[in-house]
C-alpha positions as semicolon CSV with decimal commas, in nm:
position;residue;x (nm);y (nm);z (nm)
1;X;0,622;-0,406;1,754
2;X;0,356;-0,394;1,982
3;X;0,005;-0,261;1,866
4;X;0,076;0,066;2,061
5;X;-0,125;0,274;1,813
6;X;-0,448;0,152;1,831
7;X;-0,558;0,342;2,172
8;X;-0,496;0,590;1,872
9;X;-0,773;0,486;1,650
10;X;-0,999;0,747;1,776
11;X;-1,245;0,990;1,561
12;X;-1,128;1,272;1,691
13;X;-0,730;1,119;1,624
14;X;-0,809;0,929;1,291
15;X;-1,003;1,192;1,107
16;X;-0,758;1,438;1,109
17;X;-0,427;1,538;0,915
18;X;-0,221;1,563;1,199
19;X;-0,411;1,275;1,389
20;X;-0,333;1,014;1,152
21;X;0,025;1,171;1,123
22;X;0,067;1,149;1,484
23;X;-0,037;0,747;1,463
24;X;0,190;0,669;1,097
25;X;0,489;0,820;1,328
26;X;0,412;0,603;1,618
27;X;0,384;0,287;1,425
28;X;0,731;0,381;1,256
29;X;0,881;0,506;1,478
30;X;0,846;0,225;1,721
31;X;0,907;-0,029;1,438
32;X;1,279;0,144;1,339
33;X;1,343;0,088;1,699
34;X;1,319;-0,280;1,732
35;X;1,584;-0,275;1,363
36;X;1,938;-0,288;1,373
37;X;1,889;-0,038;1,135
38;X;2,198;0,019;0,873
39;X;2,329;0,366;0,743
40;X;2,140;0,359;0,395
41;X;1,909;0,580;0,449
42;X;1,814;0,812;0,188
43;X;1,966;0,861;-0,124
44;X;2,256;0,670;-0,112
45;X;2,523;0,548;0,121
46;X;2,850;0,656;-0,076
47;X;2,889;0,987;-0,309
48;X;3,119;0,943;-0,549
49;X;3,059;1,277;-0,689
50;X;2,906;1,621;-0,707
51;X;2,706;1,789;-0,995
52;X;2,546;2,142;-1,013
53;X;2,204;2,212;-0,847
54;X;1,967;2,180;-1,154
55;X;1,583;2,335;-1,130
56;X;1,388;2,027;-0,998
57;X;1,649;1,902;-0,757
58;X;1,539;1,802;-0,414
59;X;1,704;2,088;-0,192
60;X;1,715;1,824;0,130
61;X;2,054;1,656;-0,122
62;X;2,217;2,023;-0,138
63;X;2,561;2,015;0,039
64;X;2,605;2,302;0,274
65;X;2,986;2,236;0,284
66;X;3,022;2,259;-0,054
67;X;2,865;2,556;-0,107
68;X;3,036;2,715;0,200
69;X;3,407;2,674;0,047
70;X;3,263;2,810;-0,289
71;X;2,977;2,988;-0,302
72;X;2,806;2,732;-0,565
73;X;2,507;2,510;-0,524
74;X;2,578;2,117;-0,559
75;X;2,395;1,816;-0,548
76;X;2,546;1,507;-0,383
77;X;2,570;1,188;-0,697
78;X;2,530;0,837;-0,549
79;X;2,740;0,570;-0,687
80;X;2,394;0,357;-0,680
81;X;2,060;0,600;-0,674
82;X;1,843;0,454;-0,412
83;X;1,524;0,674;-0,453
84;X;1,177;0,535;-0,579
85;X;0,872;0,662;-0,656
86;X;0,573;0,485;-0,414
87;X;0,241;0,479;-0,521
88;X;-0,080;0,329;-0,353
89;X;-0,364;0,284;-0,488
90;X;-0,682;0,242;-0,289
91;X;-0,994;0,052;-0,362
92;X;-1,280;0,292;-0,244
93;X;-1,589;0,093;-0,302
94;X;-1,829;0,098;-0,059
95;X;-1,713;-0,305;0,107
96;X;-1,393;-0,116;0,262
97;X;-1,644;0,036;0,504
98;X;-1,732;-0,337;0,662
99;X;-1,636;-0,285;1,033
100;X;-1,505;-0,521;1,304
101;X;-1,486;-0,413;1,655
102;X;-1,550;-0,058;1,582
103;X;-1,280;-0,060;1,309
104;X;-1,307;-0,031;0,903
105;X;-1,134;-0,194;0,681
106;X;-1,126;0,177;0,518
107;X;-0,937;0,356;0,806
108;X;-0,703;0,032;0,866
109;X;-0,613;0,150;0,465
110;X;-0,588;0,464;0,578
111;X;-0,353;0,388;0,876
112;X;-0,153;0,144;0,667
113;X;-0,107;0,368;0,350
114;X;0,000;0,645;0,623
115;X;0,264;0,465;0,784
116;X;0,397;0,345;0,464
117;X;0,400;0,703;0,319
118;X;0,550;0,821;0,599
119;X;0,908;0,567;0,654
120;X;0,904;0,600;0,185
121;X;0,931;0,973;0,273
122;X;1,195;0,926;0,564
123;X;1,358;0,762;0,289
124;X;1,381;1,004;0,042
125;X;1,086;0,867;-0,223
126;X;0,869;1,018;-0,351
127;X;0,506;0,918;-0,259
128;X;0,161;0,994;-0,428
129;X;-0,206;0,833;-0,362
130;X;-0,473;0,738;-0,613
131;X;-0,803;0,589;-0,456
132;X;-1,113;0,486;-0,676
133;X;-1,463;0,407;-0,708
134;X;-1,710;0,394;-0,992
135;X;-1,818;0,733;-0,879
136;X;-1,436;0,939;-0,862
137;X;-1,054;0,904;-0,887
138;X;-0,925;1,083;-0,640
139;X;-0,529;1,187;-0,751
140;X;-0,211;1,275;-0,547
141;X;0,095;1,250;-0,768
142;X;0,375;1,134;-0,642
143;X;0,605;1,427;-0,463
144;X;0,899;1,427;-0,220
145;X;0,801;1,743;-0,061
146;X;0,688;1,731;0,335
147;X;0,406;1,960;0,261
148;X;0,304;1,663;-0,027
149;X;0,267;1,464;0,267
150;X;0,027;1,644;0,464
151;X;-0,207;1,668;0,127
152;X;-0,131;1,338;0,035
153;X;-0,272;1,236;0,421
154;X;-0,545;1,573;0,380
155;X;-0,681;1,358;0,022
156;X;-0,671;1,032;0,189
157;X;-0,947;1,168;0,464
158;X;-1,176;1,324;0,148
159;X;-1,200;0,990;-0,001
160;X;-1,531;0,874;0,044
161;X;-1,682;0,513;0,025
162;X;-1,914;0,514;-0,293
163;X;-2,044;0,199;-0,460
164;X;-1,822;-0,065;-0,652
165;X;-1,460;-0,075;-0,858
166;X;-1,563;-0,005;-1,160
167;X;-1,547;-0,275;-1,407
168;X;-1,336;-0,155;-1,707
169;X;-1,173;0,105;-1,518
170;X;-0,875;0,201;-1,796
171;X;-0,676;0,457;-1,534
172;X;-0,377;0,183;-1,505
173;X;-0,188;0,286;-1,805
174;X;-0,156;0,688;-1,645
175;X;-0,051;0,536;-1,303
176;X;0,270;0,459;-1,478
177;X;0,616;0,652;-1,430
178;X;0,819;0,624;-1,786
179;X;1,127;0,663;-1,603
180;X;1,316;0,502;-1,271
181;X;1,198;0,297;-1,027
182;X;0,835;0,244;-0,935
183;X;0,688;0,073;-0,651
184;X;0,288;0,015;-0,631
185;X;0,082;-0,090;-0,337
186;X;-0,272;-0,169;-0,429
187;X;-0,485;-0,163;-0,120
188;X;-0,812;-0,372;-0,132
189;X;-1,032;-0,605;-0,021
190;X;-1,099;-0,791;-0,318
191;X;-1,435;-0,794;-0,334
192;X;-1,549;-0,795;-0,717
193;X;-1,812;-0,960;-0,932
194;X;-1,628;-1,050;-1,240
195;X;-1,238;-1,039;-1,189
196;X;-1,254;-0,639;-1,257
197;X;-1,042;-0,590;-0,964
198;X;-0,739;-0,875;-1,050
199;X;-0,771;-0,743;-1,409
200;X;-0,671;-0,395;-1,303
201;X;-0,422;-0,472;-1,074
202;X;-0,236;-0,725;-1,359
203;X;-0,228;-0,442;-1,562
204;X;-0,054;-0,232;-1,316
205;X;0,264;-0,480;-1,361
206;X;0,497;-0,419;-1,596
207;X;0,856;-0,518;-1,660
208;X;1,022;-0,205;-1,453
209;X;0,842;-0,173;-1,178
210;X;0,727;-0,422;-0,844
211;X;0,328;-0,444;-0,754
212;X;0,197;-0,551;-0,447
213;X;-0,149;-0,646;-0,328
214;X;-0,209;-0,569;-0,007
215;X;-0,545;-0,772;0,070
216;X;-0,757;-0,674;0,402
217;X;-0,965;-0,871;0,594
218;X;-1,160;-0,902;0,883
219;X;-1,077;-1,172;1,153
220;X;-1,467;-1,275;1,116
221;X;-1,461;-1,291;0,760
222;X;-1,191;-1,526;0,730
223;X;-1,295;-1,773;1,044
224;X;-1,704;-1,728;0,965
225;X;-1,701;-1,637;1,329
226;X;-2,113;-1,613;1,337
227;X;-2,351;-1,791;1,566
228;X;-2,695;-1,894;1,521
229;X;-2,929;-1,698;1,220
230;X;-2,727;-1,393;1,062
231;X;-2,868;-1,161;0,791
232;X;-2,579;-1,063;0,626
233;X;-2,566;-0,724;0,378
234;X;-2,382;-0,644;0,085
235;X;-2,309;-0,295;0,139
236;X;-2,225;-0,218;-0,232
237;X;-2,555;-0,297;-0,371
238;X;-2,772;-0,329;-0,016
239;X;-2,872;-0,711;-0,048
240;X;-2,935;-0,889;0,225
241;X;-2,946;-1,270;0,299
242;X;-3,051;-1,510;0,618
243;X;-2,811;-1,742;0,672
244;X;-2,769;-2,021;0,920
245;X;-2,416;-1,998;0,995
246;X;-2,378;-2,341;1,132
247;X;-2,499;-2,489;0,855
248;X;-2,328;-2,267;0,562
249;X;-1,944;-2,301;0,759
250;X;-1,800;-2,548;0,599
251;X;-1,882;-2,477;0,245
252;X;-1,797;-2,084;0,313
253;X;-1,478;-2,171;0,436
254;X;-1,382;-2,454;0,116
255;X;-1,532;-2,129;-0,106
256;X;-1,353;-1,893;0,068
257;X;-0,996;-2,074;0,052
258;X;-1,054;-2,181;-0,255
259;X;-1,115;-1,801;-0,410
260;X;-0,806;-1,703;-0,204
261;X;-0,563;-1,950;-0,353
262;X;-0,691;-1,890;-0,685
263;X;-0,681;-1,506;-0,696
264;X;-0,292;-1,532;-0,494
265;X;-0,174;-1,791;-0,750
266;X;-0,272;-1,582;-1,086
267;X;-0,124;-1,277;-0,905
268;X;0,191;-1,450;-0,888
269;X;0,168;-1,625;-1,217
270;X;0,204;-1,222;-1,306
271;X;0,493;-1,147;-1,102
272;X;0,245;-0,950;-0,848
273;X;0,311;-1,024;-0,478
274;X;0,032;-1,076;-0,245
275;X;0,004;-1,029;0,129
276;X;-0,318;-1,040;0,330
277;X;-0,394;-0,845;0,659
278;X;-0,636;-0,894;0,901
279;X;-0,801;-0,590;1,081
280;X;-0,613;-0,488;1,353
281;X;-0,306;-0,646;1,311
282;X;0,009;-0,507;1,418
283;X;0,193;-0,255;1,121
284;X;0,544;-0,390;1,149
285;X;0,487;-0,717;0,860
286;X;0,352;-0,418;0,599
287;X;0,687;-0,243;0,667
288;X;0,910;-0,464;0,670
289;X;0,749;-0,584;0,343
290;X;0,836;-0,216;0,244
291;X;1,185;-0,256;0,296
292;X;1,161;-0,611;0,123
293;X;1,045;-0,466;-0,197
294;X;1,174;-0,141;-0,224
295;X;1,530;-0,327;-0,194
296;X;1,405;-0,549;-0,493
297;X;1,412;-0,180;-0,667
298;X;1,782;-0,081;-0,616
């Protein structure tokens, strides 16, 4: 898929409800185009039965037919259930605002979590948003209305940038669903002082459910693409540092792949998948990933 959206990543676009809509619907749409897509799409491919409409039931699963010939409401039963509940959870500390060519890491989240909202949705999941800072938890739960959509993408503009994670954050235990399938995104850029961000995300993991950390980065920060004397600030606490770049290169990079490999490996060691992204980069590798582990689900 090409990177059609991003003569979409305008203010005017990005910052609004139907603007970033307009862009999660142009990424999917163009990347279900370039699939040979199957049939299985939404709750199941084969009904093997019908039950009575109970309070609760997801009206979209009603069949018309049925009701037609008798008069009675009825829910279409799947042989195998295929729906899952998506949640993402989004590290808003004040690092997601670091910008590279006049885009944040923060609104490539935003793009990202909107474009995987919106093909979970086509699917028939349910989809709900939790984003955090030492300052606020901001809360969606997880709906499979269309109007939950639009709030879910209305919260996702509120969330503000506001200082660091916090460090013993204990939200994870009430981001769990006691019952069916559960898949988290976690949405950061790993910036933390003393593991408080891997801690929280291995507690996310538990036996009945798939986590994935999806880890941004700019192009800059992973190349130390600098020249010459750089003062460099860390916008969660407002330090700043000289630095000659040509001299500090080499040992950033050894740090820097070393603190990768180590975070990615533990992850792992805990049954949590990791995927990096670079600014910019095209959408199509975070869904497909989608569709990778929300298979691992059914």
């Amino acid at each position: 898929m090409k990177n059609s959206y991003h003569q979409l990543l305008k203010p005017e676009i990005l910052k609004t409800v139907s603007g970033l809509n307009l862009i999660a619907k142009v990424i999917v749409d163009g990347f279900l185009s370039g699939l040979n897509t199957s049939k299985s799409v939404g709750t199941g491919m084969e009904f093997s039965q019908f039950r009575s409409y109970e309070t609760g039931d997801d009206l979209r699963l009603l069949d018309w037919k049925m009701l037609a010939r008798s008069g009675r409401y009825y829910i279409k039963q799947a042989e195998i259930e295929t729906n899952i509940t998506v949640k993402f959870v989004l590290d808003a500390s004040q690092s997601m605002l670091h910008k590279e060519q006049d885009l944040a890491k923060m609104d490539y989240a935003r793009v990202l979590i909107a474009s995987l909202a919106h093909i979970a949705q086509n699917q028939g999941d349910a989809v709900g948003l939790f984003a955090v800072n030492q300052e606020k938890l901001y809360s969606v739960y997880p709906k499979v209305q269309r109007q939950h959509y639009n709030r879910l993408l209305q919260e996702l503009l509120y969330v503000k940038n506001n200082g660091k994670w916090p460090k013993n954050l204990l939200a994870a235990q009430n981001l769990h669903q006691r019952n069916g399938k559960e898949l988290l995104f976690f949405i950061t850029d790993l910036y933390e002082e003393q593991k408080e961000l891997t801690e929280f995300v291995k507690r996310l993991k538990t036996p009945r459910n798939e986590v994935v950390v999806l880890h941004l980065m700019g192009k800059k920060e992973l190349e130390f693409a600098y020249k010459g004397m750089v003062t460099f600030e860390d916008l969660e606490t407002g330090m700043k540092r000289k630095v000659d770049t040509k001299a500090s290169k080499t040992a950033y990079l050894q740090a820097m792949d070393s603190l990768l490999k180590t975070v990615k490996d533990e992850l792992l060691r805990k049954g949590i998948s990791y995927y990096q992204f670079v600014l910019g980069a095209p959408m199509a590798e975070a869904l497909q990933l989608f569709l990778k582990q929300r298979k691992r689900l059914l």
